[in-house]
Short mmCIF file of C-alpha atoms and ligand atoms in Angstrom, two decimals:
data_model
loop_
_atom_site.label_atom_id
_atom_site.label_comp_id
_atom_site.label_asym_id
_atom_site.label_seq_id
_atom_site.Cartn_x
_atom_site.Cartn_y
_atom_site.Cartn_z
CA MET A 1 -17.42 -18.12 48.97
CA ASN A 2 -17.49 -14.41 49.66
CA LEU A 3 -19.69 -13.51 52.63
CA GLU A 4 -19.97 -9.95 51.31
CA ALA A 5 -22.32 -11.35 48.66
CA TYR A 6 -24.53 -12.16 51.66
CA GLY A 7 -24.51 -8.55 52.84
CA PHE A 8 -21.59 -8.82 55.24
CA THR A 9 -19.33 -5.78 55.63
CA PRO A 10 -15.91 -6.00 57.36
CA ASP A 11 -16.79 -3.22 59.83
CA MET A 12 -19.21 -5.65 61.47
CA THR A 13 -16.46 -7.67 63.18
CA PRO A 14 -14.22 -6.70 66.06
CA GLU A 15 -10.63 -6.23 64.85
CA GLN A 16 -8.91 -8.86 66.91
CA THR A 17 -10.62 -12.17 66.54
CA GLN A 18 -9.71 -15.78 65.87
CA GLU A 19 -13.21 -16.51 64.68
CA ILE A 20 -14.64 -15.99 61.23
CA PRO A 21 -17.96 -14.35 60.30
CA ALA A 22 -20.92 -16.36 59.05
CA ARG A 23 -24.60 -15.75 58.30
CA ILE A 24 -27.45 -17.86 59.69
CA THR A 25 -29.62 -19.26 56.89
CA ALA A 26 -31.85 -21.56 58.94
CA VAL A 27 -32.60 -22.39 62.55
CA HIS A 28 -33.32 -26.07 63.17
CA LYS A 29 -33.91 -26.92 66.83
CA GLU A 30 -30.44 -26.50 68.32
CA ARG A 31 -28.60 -26.59 65.03
CA TYR A 32 -27.99 -23.65 62.72
CA ALA A 33 -27.37 -23.69 58.97
CA LEU A 34 -24.66 -21.18 58.07
CA VAL A 35 -22.75 -19.72 55.17
CA CYS A 36 -19.17 -18.59 55.66
CA ALA A 37 -15.98 -18.15 53.66
CA TYR A 38 -15.73 -21.96 53.34
CA GLY A 39 -19.26 -22.30 51.98
CA GLU A 40 -22.28 -23.85 53.67
CA THR A 41 -21.86 -25.42 57.06
CA TYR A 42 -23.62 -26.05 60.35
CA GLY A 43 -23.09 -24.66 63.80
CA ARG A 44 -24.16 -25.01 67.41
CA LEU A 45 -24.16 -22.39 70.12
CA LYS A 46 -21.20 -22.39 72.46
CA THR A 47 -22.64 -23.00 75.91
CA LYS A 48 -20.43 -20.64 77.86
CA GLU A 49 -21.31 -17.61 75.73
CA TYR A 50 -24.98 -18.33 75.13
CA TYR A 51 -26.29 -20.11 78.20
CA GLY A 52 -23.95 -18.63 80.76
CA GLY A 53 -23.23 -15.29 79.14
CA GLU A 54 -25.23 -12.49 77.65
CA GLU A 55 -25.15 -13.35 73.93
CA GLU A 56 -28.45 -12.90 72.08
CA PHE A 57 -29.66 -16.17 70.58
CA PRO A 58 -29.16 -15.91 66.83
CA THR A 59 -32.03 -15.91 64.38
CA VAL A 60 -32.25 -16.23 60.61
CA GLY A 61 -30.28 -13.44 58.91
CA ASP A 62 -27.97 -12.85 61.86
CA PHE A 63 -24.26 -12.46 61.30
CA VAL A 64 -22.32 -14.47 63.86
CA LEU A 65 -18.72 -15.34 64.66
CA ILE A 66 -17.81 -19.02 64.48
CA GLY A 67 -14.92 -21.21 65.34
CA TYR A 68 -14.88 -23.04 62.00
CA ASN A 69 -14.76 -26.80 62.11
CA PRO A 70 -14.07 -28.40 58.71
CA GLY A 71 -14.96 -31.86 60.03
CA GLY A 72 -18.30 -31.20 61.76
CA ASP A 73 -20.45 -28.58 63.39
CA SER A 74 -18.76 -25.24 64.00
CA ARG A 75 -19.05 -23.41 67.33
CA ILE A 76 -21.08 -20.19 67.27
CA VAL A 77 -19.50 -17.84 69.81
CA LYS A 78 -21.02 -14.42 69.15
CA THR A 79 -24.06 -12.77 67.59
CA LEU A 80 -22.92 -9.58 65.86
CA PRO A 81 -25.03 -6.45 66.43
CA ARG A 82 -28.19 -6.43 64.30
CA ARG A 83 -28.82 -3.59 61.89
CA THR A 84 -32.53 -4.41 61.70
CA PHE A 85 -34.79 -7.07 63.16
CA PHE A 86 -38.31 -8.25 63.75
CA SER A 87 -39.30 -9.79 67.05
CA ARG A 88 -42.44 -11.18 68.59
CA ARG A 89 -43.46 -12.51 71.96
CA ASP A 90 -41.91 -15.88 72.55
CA PRO A 91 -44.71 -18.49 72.48
CA ALA A 92 -43.12 -20.20 75.53
CA PRO A 93 -44.58 -18.56 78.63
CA GLY A 94 -42.33 -16.11 80.44
CA ARG A 95 -39.65 -16.05 77.77
CA GLY A 96 -40.15 -12.44 76.65
CA GLU A 97 -39.12 -11.32 73.21
CA GLN A 98 -37.80 -13.50 70.40
CA ALA A 99 -36.17 -12.25 67.20
CA VAL A 100 -37.69 -13.88 64.10
CA ALA A 101 -35.55 -12.33 61.33
CA ALA A 102 -32.52 -10.03 61.29
CA ASN A 103 -30.43 -7.79 59.07
CA PHE A 104 -32.87 -7.28 56.22
CA ASP A 105 -32.74 -4.12 54.13
CA TYR A 106 -36.31 -3.88 52.84
CA VAL A 107 -39.73 -4.92 54.10
CA PHE A 108 -42.07 -5.65 51.22
CA ILE A 109 -45.55 -4.98 52.58
CA VAL A 110 -47.84 -7.04 50.40
CA GLN A 111 -51.57 -6.63 49.86
CA SER A 112 -53.54 -7.56 46.78
CA LEU A 113 -55.36 -5.07 44.60
CA ASN A 114 -58.67 -6.79 45.27
CA GLN A 115 -60.19 -8.43 48.36
CA ASP A 116 -57.16 -8.21 50.59
CA PHE A 117 -56.65 -4.45 50.45
CA ASN A 118 -57.08 -3.23 54.03
CA PRO A 119 -55.87 0.24 55.06
CA ARG A 120 -55.89 -0.61 58.74
CA ARG A 121 -53.62 -3.61 58.23
CA LEU A 122 -51.41 -1.60 55.91
CA GLU A 123 -50.83 0.92 58.69
CA ARG A 124 -50.01 -1.85 61.10
CA TYR A 125 -47.45 -3.34 58.71
CA LEU A 126 -45.93 0.08 58.07
CA THR A 127 -45.54 0.56 61.80
CA LEU A 128 -43.87 -2.85 62.20
CA ALA A 129 -41.59 -2.13 59.25
CA TRP A 130 -40.39 1.25 60.53
CA GLN A 131 -39.89 -0.23 63.93
CA SER A 132 -37.61 -2.94 62.50
CA GLY A 133 -35.20 -0.30 61.25
CA ALA A 134 -35.52 -1.36 57.60
CA VAL A 135 -37.10 0.49 54.68
CA PRO A 136 -40.71 -0.39 53.80
CA VAL A 137 -41.97 -0.78 50.22
CA VAL A 138 -45.71 -1.24 49.65
CA VAL A 139 -46.39 -3.89 47.01
CA LEU A 140 -49.93 -4.20 45.66
CA THR A 141 -50.24 -7.54 43.91
CA LYS A 142 -52.50 -9.14 41.29
CA ALA A 143 -52.63 -5.96 39.20
CA ASP A 144 -53.92 -8.14 36.34
CA LEU A 145 -57.10 -8.88 38.33
CA ALA A 146 -57.85 -5.30 39.40
CA ALA A 147 -60.58 -3.61 37.42
CA GLU A 148 -59.67 -0.33 39.03
CA ARG A 149 -56.34 0.28 40.64
CA GLU A 150 -56.15 4.06 41.03
CA PRO A 151 -58.26 4.33 44.20
CA TYR A 152 -56.15 1.63 45.90
CA LEU A 153 -52.89 3.22 44.83
CA ARG A 154 -54.01 6.63 46.04
CA ALA A 155 -55.24 5.25 49.37
CA ALA A 156 -51.98 3.38 49.90
CA GLU A 157 -49.87 6.41 48.96
CA GLU A 158 -51.79 8.60 51.36
CA LEU A 159 -51.26 6.14 54.22
CA ALA A 160 -47.67 5.36 53.41
CA ALA A 161 -46.57 9.02 53.30
CA GLY A 162 -43.38 8.90 51.24
CA VAL A 163 -42.96 5.13 51.10
CA PRO A 164 -42.85 3.74 47.54
CA VAL A 165 -46.09 2.04 46.41
CA LEU A 166 -45.83 -0.39 43.50
CA ALA A 167 -48.54 -2.23 41.58
CA VAL A 168 -47.29 -5.59 40.36
CA SER A 169 -48.48 -8.82 38.80
CA ALA A 170 -46.63 -12.09 39.18
CA ARG A 171 -48.81 -13.41 36.35
CA THR A 172 -48.00 -10.80 33.67
CA GLY A 173 -44.67 -9.65 35.08
CA GLU A 174 -45.86 -6.07 35.36
CA GLY A 175 -43.91 -4.10 37.98
CA ILE A 176 -41.54 -6.99 38.81
CA GLY A 177 -38.64 -4.98 37.36
CA ASP A 178 -39.38 -2.10 39.75
CA LEU A 179 -39.37 -4.56 42.63
CA ALA A 180 -36.07 -6.04 41.47
CA ALA A 181 -34.50 -2.60 41.91
CA TYR A 182 -34.88 -3.12 45.67
CA ALA A 183 -34.18 -6.83 45.63
CA ALA A 184 -30.65 -6.05 44.38
CA PRO A 185 -27.49 -8.18 44.83
CA GLY A 186 -26.37 -8.35 48.48
CA LYS A 187 -29.69 -6.93 49.74
CA THR A 188 -32.03 -8.89 51.98
CA VAL A 189 -35.80 -8.53 51.85
CA VAL A 190 -38.65 -9.85 53.97
CA PHE A 191 -42.34 -10.00 53.14
CA LEU A 192 -45.23 -9.01 55.38
CA GLY A 193 -48.69 -9.93 54.17
CA SER A 194 -51.63 -12.25 54.67
CA SER A 195 -51.64 -15.72 53.27
CA GLY A 196 -52.84 -15.83 49.69
CA VAL A 197 -51.84 -12.30 48.66
CA GLY A 198 -49.15 -13.66 46.37
CA LYS A 199 -45.89 -13.53 48.35
CA SER A 200 -44.52 -16.87 47.10
CA SER A 201 -45.53 -16.01 43.55
CA LEU A 202 -43.59 -12.74 43.86
CA VAL A 203 -40.50 -14.50 45.16
CA ASN A 204 -40.71 -16.92 42.28
CA ALA A 205 -41.23 -14.10 39.79
CA LEU A 206 -38.17 -12.33 41.20
CA ALA A 207 -36.18 -15.54 41.05
CA GLY A 208 -37.41 -16.46 37.59
CA GLU A 209 -37.69 -20.07 38.71
CA LEU A 210 -39.29 -22.28 41.35
CA LEU A 211 -37.48 -21.56 44.57
CA MET A 212 -38.93 -23.96 47.06
CA ALA A 213 -36.99 -26.74 45.37
CA VAL A 214 -33.82 -24.70 45.85
CA GLY A 215 -34.69 -23.82 49.43
CA ASP A 216 -34.98 -27.37 50.68
CA ILE A 217 -31.69 -29.07 51.28
CA ARG A 218 -31.07 -32.59 52.47
CA GLU A 219 -28.39 -33.47 54.91
CA ARG A 220 -27.42 -36.38 57.09
CA ASP A 221 -28.07 -35.92 60.78
CA GLY A 222 -25.76 -37.22 63.52
CA LYS A 223 -27.25 -40.74 63.29
CA GLY A 224 -26.79 -40.98 59.54
CA ARG A 225 -30.47 -40.41 58.74
CA HIS A 226 -31.47 -38.02 55.99
CA THR A 227 -33.34 -34.99 57.17
CA THR A 228 -34.64 -32.03 55.24
CA ILE A 229 -33.83 -28.55 56.41
CA HIS A 230 -35.97 -25.83 54.95
CA ARG A 231 -33.78 -22.86 54.24
CA GLN A 232 -35.25 -19.75 55.70
CA LEU A 233 -32.81 -17.36 54.08
CA VAL A 234 -32.54 -18.03 50.37
CA MET A 235 -30.33 -16.32 47.84
CA LEU A 236 -32.15 -15.65 44.58
CA PRO A 237 -30.34 -16.23 41.29
CA GLY A 238 -29.89 -12.44 40.93
CA GLY A 239 -28.02 -12.18 44.25
CA ALA A 240 -30.74 -10.74 46.50
CA MET A 241 -31.82 -12.70 49.56
CA VAL A 242 -35.27 -13.43 50.92
CA ILE A 243 -35.97 -14.35 54.54
CA ASP A 244 -39.08 -16.36 55.31
CA THR A 245 -39.39 -17.89 58.78
CA PRO A 246 -42.41 -19.36 60.59
CA GLY A 247 -42.08 -16.61 63.22
CA MET A 248 -42.32 -13.96 60.52
CA ARG A 249 -45.74 -15.27 59.61
CA GLU A 250 -47.05 -14.92 63.12
CA LEU A 251 -45.69 -11.44 63.74
CA GLY A 252 -47.81 -9.82 66.38
CA MET A 253 -47.72 -6.39 67.85
CA TRP A 254 -44.71 -5.89 70.07
CA ASP A 255 -43.79 -2.51 71.49
CA VAL A 256 -45.37 -0.97 68.46
CA SER A 257 -45.19 2.59 69.79
CA VAL A 258 -41.53 2.84 68.76
CA GLY A 259 -42.64 2.93 65.14
CA LEU A 260 -45.73 5.07 65.54
CA ASP A 261 -44.05 8.42 64.89
CA GLU A 262 -42.71 7.33 61.55
CA ALA A 263 -45.94 5.67 60.48
CA PHE A 264 -48.08 8.71 61.28
CA PRO A 265 -46.03 11.82 60.46
CA ASP A 266 -49.16 13.51 59.10
CA VAL A 267 -50.94 13.01 62.44
CA GLU A 268 -48.04 13.58 64.80
CA GLN A 269 -47.25 17.01 63.35
CA TYR A 270 -50.35 18.37 65.13
CA LEU A 271 -49.66 16.77 68.49
CA GLY A 272 -48.47 19.11 71.23
CA LYS A 273 -49.94 22.09 69.39
CA CYS A 274 -53.27 22.22 71.22
CA ARG A 275 -53.93 25.14 73.59
CA PHE A 276 -54.12 22.81 76.60
CA GLY A 277 -51.34 20.37 77.32
CA ASN A 278 -53.81 17.73 78.50
CA CYS A 279 -56.16 18.19 75.51
CA ARG A 280 -58.21 15.07 74.79
CA HIS A 281 -58.95 16.39 71.29
CA GLN A 282 -62.69 16.25 71.83
CA THR A 283 -64.48 19.49 72.70
CA GLU A 284 -61.61 21.54 74.13
CA PRO A 285 -61.10 25.03 72.67
CA GLY A 286 -57.92 25.60 70.66
CA CYS A 287 -57.54 21.92 69.72
CA ALA A 288 -55.02 21.62 66.87
CA ILE A 289 -56.21 18.14 65.89
CA ARG A 290 -59.85 19.17 65.52
CA ALA A 291 -58.80 22.30 63.64
CA ALA A 292 -56.76 20.18 61.21
CA ILE A 293 -59.67 17.80 60.67
CA GLU A 294 -62.14 20.65 60.15
CA SER A 295 -59.88 22.39 57.64
CA GLY A 296 -59.47 19.12 55.74
CA ALA A 297 -55.70 19.03 56.36
CA LEU A 298 -56.04 15.80 58.35
CA SER A 299 -58.43 13.03 57.42
CA PRO A 300 -60.71 11.90 60.27
CA GLN A 301 -60.03 8.24 59.32
CA ARG A 302 -56.29 8.77 59.79
CA TRP A 303 -56.91 10.27 63.21
CA GLN A 304 -59.15 7.35 64.17
CA SER A 305 -56.55 4.81 63.01
CA TYR A 306 -53.90 6.58 65.02
CA VAL A 307 -56.05 6.59 68.15
CA SER A 308 -56.95 2.91 67.90
CA LEU A 309 -53.40 1.79 67.13
CA LYS A 310 -52.14 3.84 70.08
CA THR A 311 -54.71 2.15 72.35
CA GLU A 312 -53.70 -1.27 71.10
CA SER A 313 -50.00 -0.59 71.58
CA ALA A 314 -50.59 0.59 75.13
CA TYR A 315 -51.31 -3.04 76.00
CA SER A 316 -48.21 -4.41 74.32
CA ASP A 317 -46.11 -1.68 75.95
CA ASP A 318 -46.59 -3.14 79.39
CA ARG A 319 -43.06 -2.52 80.68
CA ALA A 320 -43.54 -4.14 84.08
CA ALA A 321 -44.66 -7.40 82.48
CA PHE A 322 -41.74 -7.25 80.07
CA LEU A 323 -39.17 -6.88 82.87
CA GLN A 324 -40.78 -9.70 84.78
CA GLN A 325 -40.44 -11.90 81.66
CA LYS A 326 -36.76 -10.95 81.33
CA ARG A 327 -36.07 -12.03 84.91
CA GLN A 328 -37.79 -15.36 84.34
CA LYS A 329 -35.77 -15.88 81.17
CA PHE A 330 -32.50 -15.43 83.02
CA LYS A 331 -33.66 -17.87 85.70
CA ALA A 332 -34.49 -20.43 83.00
CA ILE A 333 -31.11 -19.94 81.37
CA ALA A 334 -29.28 -20.36 84.66
CA LYS A 335 -31.16 -23.64 85.16
CA ILE A 336 -30.25 -24.94 81.68
CA ASN A 337 -26.69 -23.94 82.39
CA ARG A 338 -26.56 -26.00 85.57
CA GLN A 339 -27.95 -29.01 83.71
CA ARG A 340 -25.36 -28.81 80.95
CA SER A 341 -21.75 -29.86 81.08
CA ASP A 342 -20.87 -30.55 77.44
CA ASP A 343 -18.78 -27.47 76.69
P1 GDP B 401 -48.90 -16.36 49.45
O1 GDP B 401 -49.75 -17.21 50.35
O2 GDP B 401 -48.93 -14.92 49.84
O3 GDP B 401 -47.51 -16.87 49.27
O4 GDP B 401 -49.63 -16.38 48.01
P2 GDP B 401 -49.31 -17.26 46.70
O5 GDP B 401 -48.11 -16.73 45.98
O6 GDP B 401 -49.30 -18.70 47.09
O7 GDP B 401 -50.57 -16.92 45.79
C1 GDP B 401 -51.89 -17.21 46.18
C2 GDP B 401 -52.76 -17.36 44.96
O8 GDP B 401 -52.81 -16.15 44.21
C3 GDP B 401 -52.26 -18.42 43.99
O9 GDP B 401 -53.36 -19.12 43.47
C4 GDP B 401 -51.56 -17.63 42.91
O10 GDP B 401 -51.57 -18.29 41.66
C5 GDP B 401 -52.40 -16.37 42.87
N1 GDP B 401 -51.60 -15.22 42.42
C6 GDP B 401 -50.43 -14.80 42.94
N2 GDP B 401 -49.98 -13.71 42.28
C7 GDP B 401 -50.89 -13.44 41.30
C8 GDP B 401 -51.00 -12.44 40.28
O11 GDP B 401 -50.16 -11.53 40.13
N3 GDP B 401 -52.09 -12.48 39.48
C9 GDP B 401 -53.05 -13.45 39.62
N4 GDP B 401 -54.08 -13.41 38.80
N5 GDP B 401 -52.98 -14.40 40.56
C10 GDP B 401 -51.92 -14.41 41.40
ZN1 ZN B 402 -56.44 18.77 71.06
#
């Protein structure tokens, strides 16, 4: 097994290390499914590093260092730095941020060319995608059902400002080849999109076969019972990987302002150009935003979207609350650490 097929590059590991690299393919309570040079295996977090130390808890897609154990669960000792990631608020109170997928190359933003097309949501997804550090691709599905696709394509292109916009159909196969250019061997993709827009159908079209059957693996747990682990990072027959975790599906808005500049380059270019530094862009003279809207250079809808997304992100940017959550997390970890003595 060559971990480079899973997107690993040797520069990711420190030079001197006894441990070997692995990639997390599923998180299952306290147990992690992994791939490494020896193939598929399982691992558990080493207490000293994770509950006493500063290591980030791994998530699906993370590259980690393991002490390989051929006869049982390996020990995960380090989470290697993430190139890209998505996170959301941890559902457990006071736990702060939780990564839900890591080290993906592309974010396929999926909306359908009929009922689901929603410019507001598209902007939100673009913001999340830029913020993750990966490259967004807008995928408009069910092209076979769309009576008229041009207006949707144009609207999406205008919003996405430079991001590729593809019309595809899992039913007829139209556009799947263009998508496969991104879902290339060694690349990892994630999908953002409402339920029912055709994400699973796209994965299956890319795979050319039914994947869910491949994704589910059976293994014996410690007591000899069979359990099913649903793989959350799956390698497609062509060599690209898809990450799909429950957390991905519930992605909320977290610190969204980091991605705002990239999502709204057309709007941001006018900011700071008003005559008055504290311009509210309403009735002030010399307002660059109003001038751009009046000249038609900036669409009023784009400005409105920017303003409302900014307002929304102001709530999720509550730094004081975030720091408070971090402190509570460390307290909780210290407590777990005192209760444990197995390592
Ligand atoms: P998901 O919830 O985003 O994973 O969506 P699914 O892949 O489960 O698709 C939802 C529904 O849309 C299913 O009934 C699919 O058969 C249908 N669907 C998906 N892709 C296409 C397509 O390209 N064309 C048509 N006509 N139907 C599609
Ligand atoms: Zn102004």
